[in-house]
Coordinates of C-alpha atoms in Angstrom, one line a residue:
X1 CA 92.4 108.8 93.1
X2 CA 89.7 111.1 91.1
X3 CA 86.6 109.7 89.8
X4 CA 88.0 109.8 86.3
X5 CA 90.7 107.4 87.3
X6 CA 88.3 105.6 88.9
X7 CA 86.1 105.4 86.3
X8 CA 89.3 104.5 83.5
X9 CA 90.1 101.4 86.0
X10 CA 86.3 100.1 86.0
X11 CA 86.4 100.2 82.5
X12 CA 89.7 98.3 82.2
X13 CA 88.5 96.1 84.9
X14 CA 85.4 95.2 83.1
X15 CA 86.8 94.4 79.7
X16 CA 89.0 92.4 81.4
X17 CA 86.7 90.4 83.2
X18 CA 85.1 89.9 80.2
X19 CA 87.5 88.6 78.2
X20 CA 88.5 86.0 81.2
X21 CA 84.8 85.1 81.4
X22 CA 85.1 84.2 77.3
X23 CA 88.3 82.2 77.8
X24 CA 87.2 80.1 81.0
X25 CA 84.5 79.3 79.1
X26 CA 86.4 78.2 75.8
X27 CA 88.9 76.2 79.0
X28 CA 85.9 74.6 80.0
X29 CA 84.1 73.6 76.5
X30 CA 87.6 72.4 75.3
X31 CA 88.1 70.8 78.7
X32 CA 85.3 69.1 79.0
X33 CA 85.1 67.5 75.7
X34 CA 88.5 66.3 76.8
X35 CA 87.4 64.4 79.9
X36 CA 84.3 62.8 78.1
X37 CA 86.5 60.8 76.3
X38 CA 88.3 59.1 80.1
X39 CA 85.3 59.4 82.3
X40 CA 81.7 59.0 82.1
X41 CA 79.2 61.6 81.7
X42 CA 77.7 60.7 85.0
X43 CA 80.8 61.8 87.2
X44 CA 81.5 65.3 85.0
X45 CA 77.0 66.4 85.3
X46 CA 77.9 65.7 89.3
X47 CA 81.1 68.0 89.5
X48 CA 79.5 70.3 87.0
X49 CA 76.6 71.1 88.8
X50 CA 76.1 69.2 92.1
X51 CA 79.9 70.1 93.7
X52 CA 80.5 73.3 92.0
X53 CA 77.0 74.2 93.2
X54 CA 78.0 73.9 96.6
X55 CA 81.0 75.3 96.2
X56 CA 79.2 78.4 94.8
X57 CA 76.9 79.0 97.5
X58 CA 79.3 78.5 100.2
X59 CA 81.3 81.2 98.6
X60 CA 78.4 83.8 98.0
X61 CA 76.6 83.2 100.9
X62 CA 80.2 84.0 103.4
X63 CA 80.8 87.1 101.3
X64 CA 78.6 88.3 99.1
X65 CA 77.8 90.5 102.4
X66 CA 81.0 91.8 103.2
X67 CA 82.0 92.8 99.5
X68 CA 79.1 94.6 98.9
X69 CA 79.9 96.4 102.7
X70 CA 83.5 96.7 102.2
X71 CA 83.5 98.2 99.0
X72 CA 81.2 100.9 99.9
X73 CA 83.0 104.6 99.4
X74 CA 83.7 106.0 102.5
X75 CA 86.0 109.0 103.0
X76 CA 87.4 108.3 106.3
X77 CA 87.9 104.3 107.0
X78 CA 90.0 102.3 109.9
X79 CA 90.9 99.8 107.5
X80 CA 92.1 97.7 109.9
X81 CA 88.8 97.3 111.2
X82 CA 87.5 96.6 108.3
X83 CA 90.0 93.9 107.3
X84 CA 89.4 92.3 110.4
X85 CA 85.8 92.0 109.7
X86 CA 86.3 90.4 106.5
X87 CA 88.6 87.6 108.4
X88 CA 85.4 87.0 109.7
X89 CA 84.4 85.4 106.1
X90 CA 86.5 82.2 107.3
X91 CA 84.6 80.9 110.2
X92 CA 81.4 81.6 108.3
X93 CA 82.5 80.2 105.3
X94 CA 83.2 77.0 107.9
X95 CA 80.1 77.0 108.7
X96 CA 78.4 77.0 105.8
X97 CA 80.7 74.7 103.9
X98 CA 79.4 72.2 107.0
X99 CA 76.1 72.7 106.7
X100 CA 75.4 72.9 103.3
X101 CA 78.3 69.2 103.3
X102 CA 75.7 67.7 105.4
X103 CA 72.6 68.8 103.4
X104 CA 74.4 67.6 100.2
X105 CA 75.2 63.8 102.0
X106 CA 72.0 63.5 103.9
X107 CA 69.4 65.6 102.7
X108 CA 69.4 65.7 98.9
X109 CA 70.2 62.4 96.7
X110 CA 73.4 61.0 96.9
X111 CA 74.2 59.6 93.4
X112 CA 75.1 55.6 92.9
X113 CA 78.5 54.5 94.7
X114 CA 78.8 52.2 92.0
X115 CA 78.8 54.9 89.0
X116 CA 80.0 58.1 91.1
X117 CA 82.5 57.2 93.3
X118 CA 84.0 59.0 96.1
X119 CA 81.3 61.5 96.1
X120 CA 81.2 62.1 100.0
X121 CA 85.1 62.7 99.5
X122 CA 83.9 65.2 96.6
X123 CA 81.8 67.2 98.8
X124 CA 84.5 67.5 101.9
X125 CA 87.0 68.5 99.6
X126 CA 85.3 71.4 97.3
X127 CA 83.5 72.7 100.8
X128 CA 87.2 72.5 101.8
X129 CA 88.6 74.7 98.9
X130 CA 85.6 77.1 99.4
X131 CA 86.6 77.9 102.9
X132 CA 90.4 78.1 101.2
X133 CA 89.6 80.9 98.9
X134 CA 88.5 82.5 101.8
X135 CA 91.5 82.9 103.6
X136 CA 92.2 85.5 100.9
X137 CA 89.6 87.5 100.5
X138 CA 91.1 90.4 102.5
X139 CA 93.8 90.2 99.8
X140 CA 91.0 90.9 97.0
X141 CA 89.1 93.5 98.6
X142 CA 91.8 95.4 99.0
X143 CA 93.1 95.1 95.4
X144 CA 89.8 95.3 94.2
X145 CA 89.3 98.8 96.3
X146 CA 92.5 99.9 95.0
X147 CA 91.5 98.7 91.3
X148 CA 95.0 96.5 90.9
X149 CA 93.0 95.3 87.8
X150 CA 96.5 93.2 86.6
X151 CA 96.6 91.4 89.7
X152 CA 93.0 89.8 89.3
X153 CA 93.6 88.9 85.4
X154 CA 97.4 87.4 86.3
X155 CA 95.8 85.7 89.3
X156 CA 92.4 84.2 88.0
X157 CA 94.1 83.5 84.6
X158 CA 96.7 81.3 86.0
X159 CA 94.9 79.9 88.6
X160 CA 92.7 78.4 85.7
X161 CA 95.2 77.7 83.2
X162 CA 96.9 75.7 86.2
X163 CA 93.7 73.7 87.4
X164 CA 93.0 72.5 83.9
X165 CA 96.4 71.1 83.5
X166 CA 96.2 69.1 86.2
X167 CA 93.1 68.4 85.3
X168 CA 94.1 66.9 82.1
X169 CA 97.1 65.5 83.3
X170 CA 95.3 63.4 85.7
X171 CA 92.5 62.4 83.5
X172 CA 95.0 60.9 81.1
X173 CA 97.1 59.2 83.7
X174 CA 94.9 58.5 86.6
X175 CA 91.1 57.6 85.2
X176 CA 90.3 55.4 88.1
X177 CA 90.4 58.2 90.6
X178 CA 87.2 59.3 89.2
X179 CA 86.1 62.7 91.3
X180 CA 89.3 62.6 93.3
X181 CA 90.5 64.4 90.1
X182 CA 88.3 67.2 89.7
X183 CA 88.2 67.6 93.8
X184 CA 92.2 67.9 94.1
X185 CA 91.9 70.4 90.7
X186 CA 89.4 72.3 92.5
X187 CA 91.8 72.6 95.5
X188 CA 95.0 73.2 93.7
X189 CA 92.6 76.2 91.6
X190 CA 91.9 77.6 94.9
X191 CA 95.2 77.5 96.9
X192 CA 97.6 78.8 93.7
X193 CA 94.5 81.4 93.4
X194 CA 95.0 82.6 97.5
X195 CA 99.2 82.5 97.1
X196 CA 99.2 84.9 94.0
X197 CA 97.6 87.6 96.0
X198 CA 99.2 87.0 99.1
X199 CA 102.9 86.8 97.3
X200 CA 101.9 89.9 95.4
X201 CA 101.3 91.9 98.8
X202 CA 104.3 90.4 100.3
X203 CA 106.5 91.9 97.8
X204 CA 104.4 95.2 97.3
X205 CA 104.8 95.4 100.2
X206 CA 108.5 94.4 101.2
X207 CA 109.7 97.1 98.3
X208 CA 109.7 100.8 99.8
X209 CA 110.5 102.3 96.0
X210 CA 106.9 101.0 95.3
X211 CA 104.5 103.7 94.3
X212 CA 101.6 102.1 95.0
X213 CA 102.6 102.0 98.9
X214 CA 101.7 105.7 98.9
X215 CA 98.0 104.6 98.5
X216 CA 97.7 101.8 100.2
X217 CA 96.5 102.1 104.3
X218 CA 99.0 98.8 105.1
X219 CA 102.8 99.2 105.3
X220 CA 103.6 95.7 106.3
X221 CA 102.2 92.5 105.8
X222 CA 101.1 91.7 108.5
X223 CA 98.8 94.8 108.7
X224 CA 96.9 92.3 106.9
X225 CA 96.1 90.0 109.8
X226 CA 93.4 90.3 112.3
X227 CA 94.7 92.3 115.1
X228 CA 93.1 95.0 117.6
X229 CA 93.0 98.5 116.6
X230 CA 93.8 101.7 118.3
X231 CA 90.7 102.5 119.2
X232 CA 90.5 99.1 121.1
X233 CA 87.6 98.1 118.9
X234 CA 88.0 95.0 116.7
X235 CA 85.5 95.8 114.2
X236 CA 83.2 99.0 113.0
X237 CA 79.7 98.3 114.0
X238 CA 78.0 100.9 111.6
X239 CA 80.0 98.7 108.6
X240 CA 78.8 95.2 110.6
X241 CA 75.6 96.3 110.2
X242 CA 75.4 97.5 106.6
X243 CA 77.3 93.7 106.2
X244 CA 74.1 92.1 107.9
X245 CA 71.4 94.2 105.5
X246 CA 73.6 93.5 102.8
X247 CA 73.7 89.4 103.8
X248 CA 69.7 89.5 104.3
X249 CA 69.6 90.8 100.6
X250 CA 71.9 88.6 99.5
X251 CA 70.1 85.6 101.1
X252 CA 66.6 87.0 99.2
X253 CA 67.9 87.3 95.8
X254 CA 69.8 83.7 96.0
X255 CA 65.7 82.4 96.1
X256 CA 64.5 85.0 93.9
X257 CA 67.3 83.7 91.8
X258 CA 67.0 80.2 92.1
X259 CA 63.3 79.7 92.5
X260 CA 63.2 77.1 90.1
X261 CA 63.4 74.6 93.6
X262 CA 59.9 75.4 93.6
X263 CA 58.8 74.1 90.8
X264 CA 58.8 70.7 88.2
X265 CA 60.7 71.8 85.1
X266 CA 61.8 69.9 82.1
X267 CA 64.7 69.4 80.5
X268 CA 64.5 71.6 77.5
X269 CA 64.3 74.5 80.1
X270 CA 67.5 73.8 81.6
X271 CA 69.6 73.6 78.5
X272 CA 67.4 77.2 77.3
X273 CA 68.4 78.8 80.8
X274 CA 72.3 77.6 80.4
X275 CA 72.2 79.1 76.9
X276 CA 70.2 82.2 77.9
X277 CA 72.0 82.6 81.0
X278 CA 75.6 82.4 79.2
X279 CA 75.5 86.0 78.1
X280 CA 74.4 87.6 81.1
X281 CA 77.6 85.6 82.7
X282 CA 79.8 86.2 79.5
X283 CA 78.6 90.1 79.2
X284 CA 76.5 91.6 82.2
X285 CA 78.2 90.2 85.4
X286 CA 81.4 91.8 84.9
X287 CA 80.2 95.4 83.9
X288 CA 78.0 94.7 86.8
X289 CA 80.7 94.1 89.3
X290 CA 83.1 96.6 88.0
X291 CA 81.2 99.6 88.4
X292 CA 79.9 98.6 91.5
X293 CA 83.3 99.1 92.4
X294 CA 83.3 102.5 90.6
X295 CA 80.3 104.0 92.2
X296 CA 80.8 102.3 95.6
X297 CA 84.2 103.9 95.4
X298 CA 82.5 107.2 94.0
X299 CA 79.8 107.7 96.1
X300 CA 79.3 108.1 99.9
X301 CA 76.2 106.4 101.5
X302 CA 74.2 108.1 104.0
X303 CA 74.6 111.5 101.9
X304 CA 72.2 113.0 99.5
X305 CA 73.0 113.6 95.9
X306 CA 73.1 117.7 96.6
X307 CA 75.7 117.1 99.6
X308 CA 78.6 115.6 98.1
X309 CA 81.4 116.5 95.5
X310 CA 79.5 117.6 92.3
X311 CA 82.1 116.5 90.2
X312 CA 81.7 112.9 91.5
X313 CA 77.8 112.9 91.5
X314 CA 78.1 114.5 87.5
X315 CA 80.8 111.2 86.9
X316 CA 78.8 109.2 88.5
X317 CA 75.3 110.2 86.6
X318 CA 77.2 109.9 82.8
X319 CA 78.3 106.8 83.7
X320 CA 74.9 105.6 84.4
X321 CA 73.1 107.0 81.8
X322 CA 76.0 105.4 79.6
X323 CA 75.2 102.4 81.1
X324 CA 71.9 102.2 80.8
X325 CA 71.9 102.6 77.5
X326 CA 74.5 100.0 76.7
X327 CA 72.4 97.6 78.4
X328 CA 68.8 98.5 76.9
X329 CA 71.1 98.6 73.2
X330 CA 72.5 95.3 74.1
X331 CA 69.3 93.8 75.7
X332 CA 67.0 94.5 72.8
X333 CA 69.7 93.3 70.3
X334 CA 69.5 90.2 72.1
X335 CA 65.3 89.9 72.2
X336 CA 64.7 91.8 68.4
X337 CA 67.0 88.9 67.0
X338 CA 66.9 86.1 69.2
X339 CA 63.3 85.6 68.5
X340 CA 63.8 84.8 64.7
X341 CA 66.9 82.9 65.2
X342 CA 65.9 80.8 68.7
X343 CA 64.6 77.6 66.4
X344 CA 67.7 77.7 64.1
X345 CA 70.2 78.3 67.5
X346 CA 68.6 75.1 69.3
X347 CA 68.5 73.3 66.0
X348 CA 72.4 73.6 65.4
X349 CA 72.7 72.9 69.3
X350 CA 70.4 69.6 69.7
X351 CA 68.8 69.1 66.8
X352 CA 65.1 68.5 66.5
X353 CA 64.8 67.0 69.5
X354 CA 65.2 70.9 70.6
X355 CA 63.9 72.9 67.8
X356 CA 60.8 71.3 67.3
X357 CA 58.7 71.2 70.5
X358 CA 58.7 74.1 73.4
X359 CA 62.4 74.6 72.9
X360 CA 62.0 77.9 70.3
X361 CA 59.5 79.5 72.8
X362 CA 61.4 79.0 75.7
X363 CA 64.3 80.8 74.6
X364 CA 62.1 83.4 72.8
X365 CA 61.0 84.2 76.4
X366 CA 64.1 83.9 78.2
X367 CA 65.8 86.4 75.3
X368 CA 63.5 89.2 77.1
X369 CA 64.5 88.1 80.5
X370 CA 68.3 89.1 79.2
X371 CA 66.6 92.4 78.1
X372 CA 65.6 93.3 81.8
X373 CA 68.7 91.1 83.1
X374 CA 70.4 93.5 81.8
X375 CA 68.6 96.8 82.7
X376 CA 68.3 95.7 86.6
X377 CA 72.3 94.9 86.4
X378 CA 73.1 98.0 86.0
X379 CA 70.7 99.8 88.1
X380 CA 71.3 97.3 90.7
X381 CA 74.8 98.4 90.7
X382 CA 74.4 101.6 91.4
X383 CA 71.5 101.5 93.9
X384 CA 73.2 99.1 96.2
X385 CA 76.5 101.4 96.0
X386 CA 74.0 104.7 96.9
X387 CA 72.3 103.2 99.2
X388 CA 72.4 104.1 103.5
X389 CA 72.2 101.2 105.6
X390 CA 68.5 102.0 106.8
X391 CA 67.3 101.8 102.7
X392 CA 68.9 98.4 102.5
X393 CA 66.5 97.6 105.3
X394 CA 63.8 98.9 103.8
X395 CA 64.6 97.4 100.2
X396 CA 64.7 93.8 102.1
X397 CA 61.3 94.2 103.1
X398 CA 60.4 94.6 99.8
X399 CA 62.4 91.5 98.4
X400 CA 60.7 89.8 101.2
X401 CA 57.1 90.6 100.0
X402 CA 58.2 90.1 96.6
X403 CA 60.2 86.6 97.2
X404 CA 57.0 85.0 98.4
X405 CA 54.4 86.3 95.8
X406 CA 57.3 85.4 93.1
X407 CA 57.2 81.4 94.6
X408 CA 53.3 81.6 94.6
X409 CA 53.2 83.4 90.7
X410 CA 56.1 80.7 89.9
X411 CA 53.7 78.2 91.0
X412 CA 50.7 79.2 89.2
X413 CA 52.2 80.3 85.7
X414 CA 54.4 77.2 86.0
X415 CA 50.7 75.1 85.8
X416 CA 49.3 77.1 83.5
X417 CA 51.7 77.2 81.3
X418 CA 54.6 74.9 82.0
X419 CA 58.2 76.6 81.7
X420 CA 57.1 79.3 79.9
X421 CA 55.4 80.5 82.9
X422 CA 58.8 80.4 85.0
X423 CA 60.0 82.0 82.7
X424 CA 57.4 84.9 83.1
X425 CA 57.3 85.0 86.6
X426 CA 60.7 85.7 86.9
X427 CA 60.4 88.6 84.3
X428 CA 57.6 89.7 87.1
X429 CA 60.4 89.3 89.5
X430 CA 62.7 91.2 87.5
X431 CA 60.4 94.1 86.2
X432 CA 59.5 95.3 90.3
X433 CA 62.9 95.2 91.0
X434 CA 63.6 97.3 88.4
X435 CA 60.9 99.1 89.5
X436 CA 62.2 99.8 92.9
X437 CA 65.7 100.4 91.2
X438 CA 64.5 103.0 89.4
X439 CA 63.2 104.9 91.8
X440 CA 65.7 105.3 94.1
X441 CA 67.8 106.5 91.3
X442 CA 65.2 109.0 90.6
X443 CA 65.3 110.2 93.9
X444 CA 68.4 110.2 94.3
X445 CA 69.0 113.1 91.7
X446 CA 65.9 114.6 92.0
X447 CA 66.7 117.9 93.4
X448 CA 70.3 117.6 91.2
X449 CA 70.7 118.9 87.1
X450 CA 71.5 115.3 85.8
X451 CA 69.5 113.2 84.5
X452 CA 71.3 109.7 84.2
X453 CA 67.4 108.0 83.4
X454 CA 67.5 109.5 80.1
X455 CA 70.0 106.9 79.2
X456 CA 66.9 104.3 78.5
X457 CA 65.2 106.6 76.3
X458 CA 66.3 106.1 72.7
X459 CA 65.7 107.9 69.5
X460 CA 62.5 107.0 67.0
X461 CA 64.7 106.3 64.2
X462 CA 66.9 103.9 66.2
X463 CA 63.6 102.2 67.4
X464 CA 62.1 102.1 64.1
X465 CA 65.5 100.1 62.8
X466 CA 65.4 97.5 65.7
X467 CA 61.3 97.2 64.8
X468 CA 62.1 97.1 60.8
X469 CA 64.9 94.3 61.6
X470 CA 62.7 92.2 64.0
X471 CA 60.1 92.3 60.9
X472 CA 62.4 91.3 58.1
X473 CA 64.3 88.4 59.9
X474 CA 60.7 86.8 61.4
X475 CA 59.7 86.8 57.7
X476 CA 63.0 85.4 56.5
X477 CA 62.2 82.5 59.2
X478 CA 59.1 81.9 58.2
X479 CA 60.8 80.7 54.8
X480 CA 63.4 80.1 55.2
X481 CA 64.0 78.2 58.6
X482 CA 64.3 75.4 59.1
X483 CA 63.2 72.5 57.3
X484 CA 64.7 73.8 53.8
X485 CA 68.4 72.8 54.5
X486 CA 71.5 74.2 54.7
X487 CA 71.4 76.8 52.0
X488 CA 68.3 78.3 53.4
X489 CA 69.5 78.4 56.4
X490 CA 73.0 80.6 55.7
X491 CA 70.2 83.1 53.7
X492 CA 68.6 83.1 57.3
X493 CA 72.0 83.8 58.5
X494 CA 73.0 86.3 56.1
X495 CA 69.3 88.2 56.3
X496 CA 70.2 88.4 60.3
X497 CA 73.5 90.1 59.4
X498 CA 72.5 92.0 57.0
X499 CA 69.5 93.4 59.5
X500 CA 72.0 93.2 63.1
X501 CA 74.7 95.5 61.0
X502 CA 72.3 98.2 59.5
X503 CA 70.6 98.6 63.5
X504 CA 73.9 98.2 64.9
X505 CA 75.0 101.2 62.1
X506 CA 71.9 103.1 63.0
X507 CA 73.2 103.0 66.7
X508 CA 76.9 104.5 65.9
X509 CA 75.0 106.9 64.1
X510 CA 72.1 107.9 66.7
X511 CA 73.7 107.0 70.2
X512 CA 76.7 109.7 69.7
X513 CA 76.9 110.3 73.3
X514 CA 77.5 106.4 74.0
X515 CA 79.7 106.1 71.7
X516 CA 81.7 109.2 72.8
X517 CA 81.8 107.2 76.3
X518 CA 83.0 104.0 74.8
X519 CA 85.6 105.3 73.0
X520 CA 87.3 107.4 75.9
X521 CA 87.2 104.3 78.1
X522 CA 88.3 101.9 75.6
X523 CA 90.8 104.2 74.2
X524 CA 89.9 104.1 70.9
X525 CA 90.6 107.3 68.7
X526 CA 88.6 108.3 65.6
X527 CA 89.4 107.7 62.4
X528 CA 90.4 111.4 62.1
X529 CA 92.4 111.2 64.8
X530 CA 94.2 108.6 62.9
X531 CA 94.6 110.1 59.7
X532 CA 96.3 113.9 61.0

């Protein structure tokens, strides 16, 4: 498969998972205020953030690792070594769902018995459907390295649309079951998830007309199964080890990423951070794990830039520059505008009780967090695609250092300046490891002709617009936000639009290389294309 292919897929792949991430999260909204209605709030705020939290981290830390390891781009692969070393995802994901089970029933708070019941039941059984996802995650790795982009939407899609039916179905008939409901949903999501890849593969597989079996390194089914290799050795060691660096990293970022442990925050911050977050989760994670794939699968580690096949390293250093530049266009969007439209957002969402104290400055903050959210996605991507197993190492080290001066900054701003300074210290945290992103990409190409770092330069005129729309809207909400009514508020609305659509205009008009790249991998034509 050439890099262009490669790179076509990605693309497909990402606007894919982004328009599954926008409808899970309309599923959930429309589910949610389904179940409010049957059940109290109480038992949904303990699926919704204490089980699904462990269910999370069960997942991410058995195989965060082995994703990031298995995906890597490597010419000449055993992959039956490899899939036997991501059956070892089970037993650890066994592990953890143990451990972590007995830290949520012992350790941390367990709520009231009397208004959450079942809750020790709740815990067995999501740990339980974590460890049953598992069981497929050979299955993904190898459609995801083979970029069967259908199979994931068919299979993630239905697996959702399933679990909320039975959700509902069982909130309507069966109230008193209480967490039993969402546990046995969770269960079902995960099992019908695990049989659509495995039937998939079975009949791939079982038809010999297939052209895909030309690509694929398995010609039965059970090729799929842990067995011993030719060689005689079960697993490859170099791809064991790059697994463990990878883990370590994985392990730092979880506390970089949830450092907020550390510290006392209220709860204005955590509705800011879920409406902050929402767009890095609705629009950044899947371009970030997309083209992880592309320049994992692009890419070999342990080479230089200069070494390896120049039409892959030119691929690779467009896309990035393209890249960059969506995200920096898409990140200052997001800051310019969000910081005249934060009060009137948390206004429509909660009312004063939001809009008037530190709600409009917490989300002024976080809306430049999204702006290097955004840049360190995508150069995050690529570096942990690049790198060789000894530069993971050395990048841990780093993320070690920088973990535990980010709890003691987190502790500091945090008293000094309540949430905002969370809010800071993880823009610290995010700013060095853009840093260090950055210059490995430099590097990287340094004694190559591209330039992919020129993608977060952009033109004066562009810059002027975003600065000349920041001005008028923060004037417009000066006056007209948001204590005049309604009226006023739609002319705050329509000044924003008016402002968002003449930068956004200035963008098509300035960023013609961007928008070159968009169009081939969205496949849209020109307008003159159109007309001849």
């Amino acid at each position: 498969m050439g890099s262009q292919e490669v790179l076509g897929q990605a693309a497909r792949l990402a606007s894919f998972g982004l328009i599954l991430q926008v409808l899970f999260r309309l599923i959930t909204f429309v589910l949610n205020a389904f179940i409010l209605r049957f059940l109290s709030k109480e038992i949904v705020g303990v699926v919704n953030v204490r089980l699904t939290l462990l269910y999370s981290t069960t997942l991410f830390l058995a195989r965060e690792a082995f994703r990031r390891a298995c995906l890597s781009g490597v010419t000449q692969r055993d992959w039956s070594q490899t899939l036997n070393l991501l059956w070892l995802t089970v037993p650890l994901g066994v592990f953890w769902s143990l451990f972590l089970g007995w830290v949520w029933l012992q350790l941390l708070e367990v709520p009231d018995p009397h208004v959450v019941p079942h809750y020790a039941t709740g815990v067995v059984l999501f740990g339980l459907s974590a460890v049953v996802e598992l069981l497929g995650e050979p299955f993904w790795v190898l459609a995801q390295a083979h970029m069967f982009v259908k199979l994931k939407v068919i299979a993630e899609s239905l697996s959702v649309i399933l679990k909320s039916i039975l959700t509902a179905f069982l909130v309507l008939w069966l109230p008193h079951w209480g967490l039993y409901i969402f546990s046995l949903a969770q269960l079902f999501y995960t099992t019908v998830l695990v049989l659509c890849y495995v039937t998939y593969f079975t009949k791939l597989l079982g038809s010999p007309e297939s052209t895909k079996l030309q690509t694929l390194p398995v010609s039965r089914i059970t090729d799929l199964l842990p067995n011993i290799t030719r060689s005689g050795a079960f697993i490859n060691w170099k791809e064991a080890k790059l697994t463990w660096s990878f883990f370590k990293q994985s392990f730092l970022k979880q506390i970089l990423t949830e450092g907020k442990w550390t510290v006392t925050l209220n709860g204005v911050y955590d509705i800011v951070n879920n409406l902050g977050s929402l767009v890095a989760r609705l629009i950044f994670q899947p371009i970030e794990e997309s083209f992880y794939i592309f320049f994992a699968k692009v890419l070999e580690r342990e080479k230089d830039a200069t070494l390896q096949k120049q039409e892959d390293v030119a691929v690779a250093a467009a896309v990035l520059e393209s890249l960059l530049k969506l995200a920096l266009l898409a990140g200052l969007t997001i800051t310019v505008f969000g910081f005249a439209y934060s009060q009137l957002a948390l206004d429509i969402y909660g009312g004063a009780m939001l809009s008037s104290g530190s709600g409009p400055v917490l989300l002024r903050s976080y809306c430049f967090y999204v702006l290097l959210l955004a840049i360190n996605g995508v150069t995050e991507c690529f570096t942990f695609a690049a790198m060789s197993k000894e530069e993971v190492d050395r990048y841990n080290f780093v993320m070690l250092a920088l973990s535990s001066s980010f709890l003691v900054l987190s502790y500091l701003l945090t008293r000094w300046c309540g949430s905002v300074g969370f809010i800071l210290a993880n823009c610290f945290n995010m700013g060095i490891r853009i840093t260090q992103s950055l210059c490995f990409i430099h590097r990287y190409y340094r004694r190559s002709p591209h330039r992919p770092l020129a993608g977060l330069r952009l033109s004066p005129v562009l810059l002027g617009a975003f600065a000349l729309g920041g001005g008028v809207t923060a004037v417009s909400e000066v006056f007209l936000c948001c204590e005049q009514g309604w009226p006023a508020r739609l002319a705050h609305i329509a000044v924003g639009a008016f402002c968002l659509g003449a930068t956004l205009g200035t963008a098509f008009l300035t960023e013609t290389k961007l928008i070159r790249f968009l169009r081939t991998q969205l496949g849209v034509p020109r307008c003159t294309d159109k007309m001849t």
